Tab-separated table of C-alpha atoms in Angstrom:
chain	number	residue	atom	x	y	z
A	1	UNK	CA	117.093	173.597	49.581
A	2	UNK	CA	116.163	171.959	46.266
A	3	UNK	CA	119.805	171.272	45.465
A	4	UNK	CA	120.348	169.766	48.888
A	5	UNK	CA	117.327	167.499	48.462
A	6	UNK	CA	118.467	166.445	44.989
A	7	UNK	CA	121.921	165.574	46.289
A	8	UNK	CA	120.454	163.692	49.209
A	9	UNK	CA	118.402	161.385	46.986
A	10	UNK	CA	120.885	161.031	44.116
A	11	UNK	CA	122.148	157.730	45.496
A	12	UNK	CA	118.583	156.392	45.547
A	13	UNK	CA	118.138	157.345	41.898
A	14	UNK	CA	121.438	155.665	41.013
A	15	UNK	CA	120.682	152.375	42.758
A	16	UNK	CA	117.130	152.316	41.413
A	17	UNK	CA	118.259	153.121	37.873
A	18	UNK	CA	120.941	150.426	37.980
A	19	UNK	CA	118.421	147.850	39.159
A	20	UNK	CA	115.918	148.724	36.429
A	21	UNK	CA	118.564	148.586	33.680
A	22	UNK	CA	119.668	145.174	34.975
A	23	UNK	CA	116.039	144.008	34.743
A	24	UNK	CA	116.059	145.030	31.062
A	25	UNK	CA	119.329	143.131	30.566
A	26	UNK	CA	117.808	140.032	32.199
A	27	UNK	CA	114.677	140.021	30.066
A	28	UNK	CA	116.642	140.778	26.889
A	29	UNK	CA	118.963	137.866	27.628
A	30	UNK	CA	116.040	135.545	28.287
A	31	UNK	CA	114.215	136.657	25.136
A	32	UNK	CA	117.269	135.744	23.042
A	33	UNK	CA	118.159	132.520	24.865
A	34	UNK	CA	114.839	130.863	24.024
A	35	UNK	CA	115.237	131.655	20.305
A	36	UNK	CA	118.996	131.425	19.659
A	37	UNK	CA	121.894	129.179	20.603
A	38	UNK	CA	125.392	130.370	21.449
A	39	UNK	CA	124.648	133.263	23.790
A	40	UNK	CA	127.571	134.266	26.012
A	41	UNK	CA	127.634	131.833	28.943
A	42	UNK	CA	128.508	134.602	31.405
A	43	UNK	CA	125.220	136.421	30.773
A	44	UNK	CA	122.864	133.922	32.479
A	45	UNK	CA	125.505	133.415	35.157
A	46	UNK	CA	125.618	137.157	35.820
A	47	UNK	CA	121.828	137.308	35.886
A	48	UNK	CA	121.747	134.527	38.463
A	49	UNK	CA	124.313	136.264	40.691
A	50	UNK	CA	122.450	139.563	40.475
A	51	UNK	CA	119.075	138.050	41.347
A	52	UNK	CA	119.430	138.876	45.081
A	53	UNK	CA	119.961	142.513	44.118
A	54	UNK	CA	117.552	143.478	41.316
A	55	UNK	CA	114.035	143.197	42.685
A	56	UNK	CA	114.871	143.297	46.421
A	57	UNK	CA	116.500	146.704	45.981
A	58	UNK	CA	113.512	148.040	44.023
A	59	UNK	CA	111.177	146.900	46.780
A	60	UNK	CA	113.404	148.322	49.502
A	61	UNK	CA	113.724	151.713	47.794
A	62	UNK	CA	109.976	151.855	47.229
A	63	UNK	CA	109.491	151.178	50.932
A	64	UNK	CA	111.749	154.113	51.816
A	65	UNK	CA	109.011	156.427	50.506
A	66	UNK	CA	106.144	154.988	52.585
A	67	UNK	CA	106.476	157.518	55.409
A	68	UNK	CA	106.336	160.430	52.965
A	69	UNK	CA	103.213	158.971	51.355
A	70	UNK	CA	101.479	158.414	54.691
A	71	UNK	CA	102.029	162.039	55.710
A	72	UNK	CA	99.787	163.138	52.830
A	73	UNK	CA	96.693	161.747	54.519
A	74	UNK	CA	94.374	158.831	53.667
A	75	UNK	CA	92.631	160.432	50.693
A	76	UNK	CA	95.788	161.455	48.841
A	77	UNK	CA	97.511	158.220	49.871
A	78	UNK	CA	94.934	155.887	48.319
A	79	UNK	CA	94.289	158.151	45.339
A	80	UNK	CA	98.021	158.215	44.669
A	81	UNK	CA	98.320	154.440	44.704
A	82	UNK	CA	95.414	154.084	42.302
A	83	UNK	CA	96.884	156.675	39.936
A	84	UNK	CA	100.530	155.655	40.072
A	85	UNK	CA	100.485	151.895	40.664
A	86	UNK	CA	97.076	150.437	39.789
A	87	UNK	CA	96.709	152.625	36.686
A	88	UNK	CA	99.944	151.552	34.892
A	89	UNK	CA	99.278	147.971	36.004
A	90	UNK	CA	95.933	147.996	34.171
A	91	UNK	CA	97.244	149.908	31.142
A	92	UNK	CA	100.242	147.658	30.525
A	93	UNK	CA	98.317	144.461	31.168
A	94	UNK	CA	95.985	145.567	28.377
A	95	UNK	CA	98.970	146.480	26.193
A	96	UNK	CA	100.364	142.973	26.653
A	97	UNK	CA	96.954	141.487	25.874
A	98	UNK	CA	96.706	143.488	22.637
A	99	UNK	CA	100.235	142.528	21.537
A	100	UNK	CA	99.686	138.834	22.183
A	101	UNK	CA	96.313	139.020	20.425
A	102	UNK	CA	98.025	140.497	17.366
A	103	UNK	CA	100.651	137.720	17.416
A	104	UNK	CA	97.856	135.160	17.652
A	105	UNK	CA	95.979	136.666	14.691
A	106	UNK	CA	98.983	137.470	12.496
A	107	UNK	CA	101.405	134.666	13.386
A	108	UNK	CA	99.134	131.986	14.864
A	109	UNK	CA	101.139	131.945	18.103
A	110	UNK	CA	99.122	130.900	21.185
A	111	UNK	CA	98.148	133.340	23.913
A	112	UNK	CA	100.190	132.756	27.094
A	113	UNK	CA	98.236	131.265	29.988
A	114	UNK	CA	99.832	133.748	32.409
A	115	UNK	CA	97.706	136.556	30.949
A	116	UNK	CA	94.601	135.017	32.466
A	117	UNK	CA	92.570	135.679	34.470
A	118	UNK	CA	93.181	139.119	32.996
A	119	UNK	CA	94.104	141.738	35.650
A	120	UNK	CA	93.111	139.457	38.544
A	121	UNK	CA	96.543	137.830	38.502
A	122	UNK	CA	99.603	139.735	37.252
A	123	UNK	CA	101.072	139.128	33.826
A	124	UNK	CA	104.748	138.172	33.935
A	125	UNK	CA	106.875	141.138	35.086
A	126	UNK	CA	103.871	143.167	36.308
A	127	UNK	CA	103.853	141.133	39.514
A	128	UNK	CA	106.074	143.922	40.868
A	129	UNK	CA	103.304	146.539	40.645
A	130	UNK	CA	100.774	143.963	41.851
A	131	UNK	CA	102.807	143.311	45.010
A	132	UNK	CA	103.656	146.974	45.452
A	133	UNK	CA	99.985	147.920	45.567
A	134	UNK	CA	99.322	145.237	48.192
A	135	UNK	CA	102.269	146.407	50.309
A	136	UNK	CA	101.193	150.036	50.312
A	137	UNK	CA	97.691	149.097	51.443
A	138	UNK	CA	99.100	146.878	54.202
A	139	UNK	CA	101.563	149.585	55.209
A	140	UNK	CA	98.764	152.121	55.631
A	141	UNK	CA	97.263	150.013	58.416
A	142	UNK	CA	100.379	148.387	59.886
A	143	UNK	CA	102.390	151.598	60.135
A	144	UNK	CA	99.624	153.237	62.142
A	145	UNK	CA	100.488	150.736	64.866
A	146	UNK	CA	104.262	150.546	64.491
A	147	UNK	CA	106.831	150.559	61.687
A	148	UNK	CA	108.923	148.016	63.582
A	149	UNK	CA	105.787	145.966	64.082
A	150	UNK	CA	105.152	145.988	60.319
A	151	UNK	CA	108.639	144.604	59.729
A	152	UNK	CA	108.139	141.969	62.427
A	153	UNK	CA	104.743	140.895	61.051
A	154	UNK	CA	106.033	140.475	57.500
A	155	UNK	CA	109.200	138.703	58.650
A	156	UNK	CA	107.258	136.218	60.798
A	157	UNK	CA	104.759	135.720	57.984
A	158	UNK	CA	107.549	134.996	55.513
A	159	UNK	CA	109.332	132.534	57.843
A	160	UNK	CA	106.117	130.647	58.587
A	161	UNK	CA	105.243	130.469	54.904
A	162	UNK	CA	108.716	129.308	53.866
A	163	UNK	CA	109.070	126.537	56.436
A	164	UNK	CA	105.512	125.270	56.083
A	165	UNK	CA	105.773	125.246	52.293
A	166	UNK	CA	109.230	123.662	52.310
A	167	UNK	CA	108.114	120.754	54.482
A	168	UNK	CA	104.464	120.338	53.501
A	169	UNK	CA	103.997	121.698	49.983
A	170	UNK	CA	107.188	122.561	48.034
A	171	UNK	CA	105.072	123.527	45.029
A	172	UNK	CA	103.994	126.587	47.002
A	173	UNK	CA	107.564	127.909	46.741
A	174	UNK	CA	108.829	127.126	43.247
A	175	UNK	CA	107.158	125.685	40.164
A	176	UNK	CA	108.500	124.912	36.668
A	177	UNK	CA	107.595	127.340	33.911
A	178	UNK	CA	106.974	126.476	30.242
A	179	UNK	CA	110.732	126.281	29.617
A	180	UNK	CA	111.458	124.046	32.598
A	181	UNK	CA	112.987	126.770	34.804
A	182	UNK	CA	112.035	126.767	38.464
A	183	UNK	CA	110.332	130.065	39.215
A	184	UNK	CA	108.724	131.391	42.418
A	185	UNK	CA	104.985	131.302	42.843
A	186	UNK	CA	103.075	134.545	43.335
A	187	UNK	CA	102.482	133.893	47.081
A	188	UNK	CA	106.231	133.302	47.504
A	189	UNK	CA	106.991	136.649	45.888
A	190	UNK	CA	104.387	138.427	48.007
A	191	UNK	CA	105.673	137.183	51.369
A	192	UNK	CA	109.370	137.391	50.454
A	193	UNK	CA	109.525	140.911	49.035
A	194	UNK	CA	107.209	142.259	51.723
A	195	UNK	CA	110.144	142.054	54.151
A	196	UNK	CA	112.255	144.385	51.973
A	197	UNK	CA	109.416	146.827	51.463
A	198	UNK	CA	108.467	147.088	55.135
A	199	UNK	CA	112.103	147.327	56.207
A	200	UNK	CA	112.522	150.193	53.776
A	201	UNK	CA	109.393	151.779	55.205
A	202	UNK	CA	110.753	151.602	58.736
A	203	UNK	CA	114.149	153.058	57.803
A	204	UNK	CA	112.449	155.657	55.628
A	205	UNK	CA	110.795	157.230	58.660
A	206	UNK	CA	114.159	158.907	59.219
A	207	UNK	CA	115.556	158.806	55.707
A	208	UNK	CA	118.161	161.488	56.297
A	209	UNK	CA	119.410	159.714	59.418
A	210	UNK	CA	119.532	156.403	57.571
A	211	UNK	CA	121.567	157.927	54.731
A	212	UNK	CA	123.927	159.658	57.167
A	213	UNK	CA	124.424	156.380	59.034
A	214	UNK	CA	125.361	154.625	55.805
A	215	UNK	CA	127.757	157.420	54.881
A	216	UNK	CA	129.516	157.148	58.271
A	217	UNK	CA	129.726	153.362	58.192
A	218	UNK	CA	133.222	152.016	58.775
A	219	UNK	CA	134.728	150.866	55.436
A	220	UNK	CA	135.839	147.627	57.111
A	221	UNK	CA	132.203	146.798	57.835
A	222	UNK	CA	131.289	147.536	54.219
A	223	UNK	CA	134.055	145.279	52.887
A	224	UNK	CA	133.058	142.555	55.352
A	225	UNK	CA	129.517	142.649	53.990
A	226	UNK	CA	130.888	142.490	50.455
A	227	UNK	CA	132.896	139.378	51.372
A	228	UNK	CA	129.856	137.771	52.999
A	229	UNK	CA	127.749	138.458	49.912
A	230	UNK	CA	130.375	137.093	47.531
A	231	UNK	CA	130.731	133.954	49.627
A	232	UNK	CA	126.976	133.580	49.805
A	233	UNK	CA	126.582	133.840	46.034
A	234	UNK	CA	128.927	130.881	45.625
A	235	UNK	CA	126.811	128.661	47.864
A	236	UNK	CA	124.000	126.519	46.406
A	237	UNK	CA	121.314	128.474	48.245
A	238	UNK	CA	117.636	127.701	47.962
A	239	UNK	CA	116.098	130.742	46.237
A	240	UNK	CA	113.966	132.784	48.631
A	241	UNK	CA	115.328	130.956	51.676
A	242	UNK	CA	116.105	132.904	54.902
A	243	UNK	CA	119.848	132.826	54.146
A	244	UNK	CA	119.115	134.115	50.639
A	245	UNK	CA	117.056	136.907	52.192
A	246	UNK	CA	119.876	137.850	54.572
A	247	UNK	CA	122.414	137.978	51.743
A	248	UNK	CA	120.071	140.181	49.731
A	249	UNK	CA	119.709	142.521	52.704
A	250	UNK	CA	123.460	142.555	53.322
A	251	UNK	CA	124.132	143.471	49.685
A	252	UNK	CA	122.021	146.617	49.996
A	253	UNK	CA	124.544	148.268	52.334
A	254	UNK	CA	127.693	148.233	50.141
A	255	UNK	CA	125.633	149.009	47.041
A	256	UNK	CA	124.062	152.064	48.680
A	257	UNK	CA	127.405	153.133	50.138
A	258	UNK	CA	129.039	152.887	46.715
A	259	UNK	CA	126.235	154.935	45.159
A	260	UNK	CA	126.869	157.727	47.698
A	261	UNK	CA	130.432	158.335	46.505
A	262	UNK	CA	130.787	161.624	44.684
A	263	UNK	CA	132.945	160.324	41.841
A	264	UNK	CA	130.506	157.466	41.238
A	265	UNK	CA	127.591	159.888	41.022
A	266	UNK	CA	129.470	162.141	38.618
A	267	UNK	CA	130.057	159.188	36.278
A	268	UNK	CA	126.517	157.820	36.360
A	269	UNK	CA	124.185	160.668	35.459
A	270	UNK	CA	122.388	158.525	32.865
A	271	UNK	CA	121.666	155.791	35.412
A	272	UNK	CA	120.405	158.413	37.859
A	273	UNK	CA	118.062	159.749	35.192
A	274	UNK	CA	116.876	156.185	34.587
A	275	UNK	CA	116.161	155.939	38.300
A	276	UNK	CA	113.996	159.053	38.152
A	277	UNK	CA	112.140	157.613	35.156
A	278	UNK	CA	112.088	154.034	36.410
A	279	UNK	CA	108.327	153.516	36.113
A	280	UNK	CA	108.569	154.181	32.365
A	281	UNK	CA	111.576	151.921	31.824
A	282	UNK	CA	110.084	149.170	33.946
A	283	UNK	CA	106.566	148.891	32.537
A	284	UNK	CA	107.482	149.652	28.906
A	285	UNK	CA	110.521	147.447	28.428
A	286	UNK	CA	108.798	144.061	28.293
A	287	UNK	CA	106.262	144.838	25.532
A	288	UNK	CA	109.052	146.549	23.579
A	289	UNK	CA	111.232	143.445	23.959
A	290	UNK	CA	108.322	141.273	22.834
A	291	UNK	CA	107.911	143.292	19.629
A	292	UNK	CA	111.609	143.733	18.832
A	293	UNK	CA	112.652	140.135	19.520
A	294	UNK	CA	109.808	138.908	17.297
A	295	UNK	CA	110.993	141.162	14.470
A	296	UNK	CA	114.667	140.249	14.934
A	297	UNK	CA	113.994	136.517	15.068
A	298	UNK	CA	112.145	136.760	11.750
A	299	UNK	CA	114.613	139.133	10.090
A	300	UNK	CA	117.826	137.584	11.479
A	301	UNK	CA	117.009	133.927	12.202
A	302	UNK	CA	120.562	132.648	11.692
A	303	UNK	CA	122.527	135.576	13.092
A	304	UNK	CA	124.956	135.467	15.990
A	305	UNK	CA	123.032	135.291	19.273
A	306	UNK	CA	125.293	137.811	20.971
A	307	UNK	CA	124.847	140.360	18.180
A	308	UNK	CA	121.069	139.974	18.328
A	309	UNK	CA	121.150	140.306	22.125
A	310	UNK	CA	123.159	143.546	21.879
A	311	UNK	CA	120.725	144.914	19.291
A	312	UNK	CA	117.726	143.919	21.381
A	313	UNK	CA	119.036	145.507	24.571
A	314	UNK	CA	120.246	148.743	22.927
A	315	UNK	CA	117.064	149.288	20.897
A	316	UNK	CA	114.848	148.453	23.887
A	317	UNK	CA	116.779	150.798	26.165
A	318	UNK	CA	116.667	153.637	23.628
A	319	UNK	CA	112.929	153.155	23.050
A	320	UNK	CA	112.296	153.258	26.801
A	321	UNK	CA	114.359	156.438	27.159
A	322	UNK	CA	112.497	158.069	24.271
A	323	UNK	CA	109.177	157.184	25.886
A	324	UNK	CA	110.410	158.643	29.172
A	325	UNK	CA	111.312	161.927	27.459
A	326	UNK	CA	107.983	161.992	25.636
A	327	UNK	CA	106.132	161.389	28.899
A	328	UNK	CA	107.724	164.546	30.310
A	329	UNK	CA	106.410	166.599	27.397
A	330	UNK	CA	103.054	165.129	26.393
A	331	UNK	CA	100.122	164.224	28.619
A	332	UNK	CA	98.910	161.504	26.226
A	333	UNK	CA	102.164	159.588	26.654
A	334	UNK	CA	102.325	160.335	30.370
A	335	UNK	CA	98.877	158.755	30.735
A	336	UNK	CA	100.438	155.370	29.879
A	337	UNK	CA	102.499	155.470	33.070
A	338	UNK	CA	100.416	157.387	35.589
A	339	UNK	CA	96.991	158.955	35.817
A	340	UNK	CA	98.671	162.331	35.891
A	341	UNK	CA	98.344	165.145	33.378
A	342	UNK	CA	101.066	167.280	34.952
A	343	UNK	CA	104.688	167.058	33.873
A	344	UNK	CA	106.445	165.472	36.826
A	345	UNK	CA	109.191	162.888	37.050
A	346	UNK	CA	108.056	159.587	38.485
A	347	UNK	CA	109.737	156.652	40.159
A	348	UNK	CA	108.495	153.113	40.631
A	349	UNK	CA	106.550	153.050	43.893
A	350	UNK	CA	107.844	156.367	45.179
A	351	UNK	CA	104.893	158.558	44.332
A	352	UNK	CA	101.655	158.909	46.219
């Protein structure tokens, strides 16, 4: 039975692990691009094309586990979310605060405004855990009424928000960051990714049936969705628009179907392991990047940008993997990622 269960969820681990590694690539690329010139032009282009995949798929896969969490009862449900989502959110917000405080004291670099108000609003990449906690709480109440209803409520809420903001207050959707890039506001992220999470929750009520349906899907349909996604990526879409959302949803099908192929799974055991340890890789990678890129920029200020990027990504990935292994062995390390003193593998948003 255990082997059957492992095989059944291997594709989830693979897709989740791929998404998390791509997040590390994105943040490594960005960390280098603001300090060096001459970075490969295809890297930011690839990051832009993969944007409809990275975070939507993490939200969708987290939603697939809602039904399993709800079956544990209210007490274990809410305790689990506090231990496995709120806890690492608090811990790694404080880690970021300490690191930036050290940079301020040692290097006279200013504290980023996005850290404040501390914990009340999410720091940078931790918006994912912030939103995830909100979605699980909403799902607890909405799914008692209807899983389909939860999807409908979030979809209607997103559409209303998008069209009202687009016509009345565009600053609600996208705002410029310190480097002039247009980035989504926190409310935009909350309403947009809620659709993926709740859809995953609905389909996760019959996870085996959903997986079997994907496995039986006609290859022509899969290739049609691939063509639609490729065409959509070439269009100048407004980020977080309804068409953008549909393309993101359509991309989930061929990606999941590809991850179910036996030969793909046999070649991607490392990515599957990353998927099982995704909470560690996700929350730890950004502070590690912050430290390593600071050291590299001081030690190699005139080096080739592509070499420094490769070093940054490889060292960050190795450090994350080492932390993941340590968290399996030692409770003190495991405490950084979950309020859990038992040696168990954890995934972003999949534990209760």
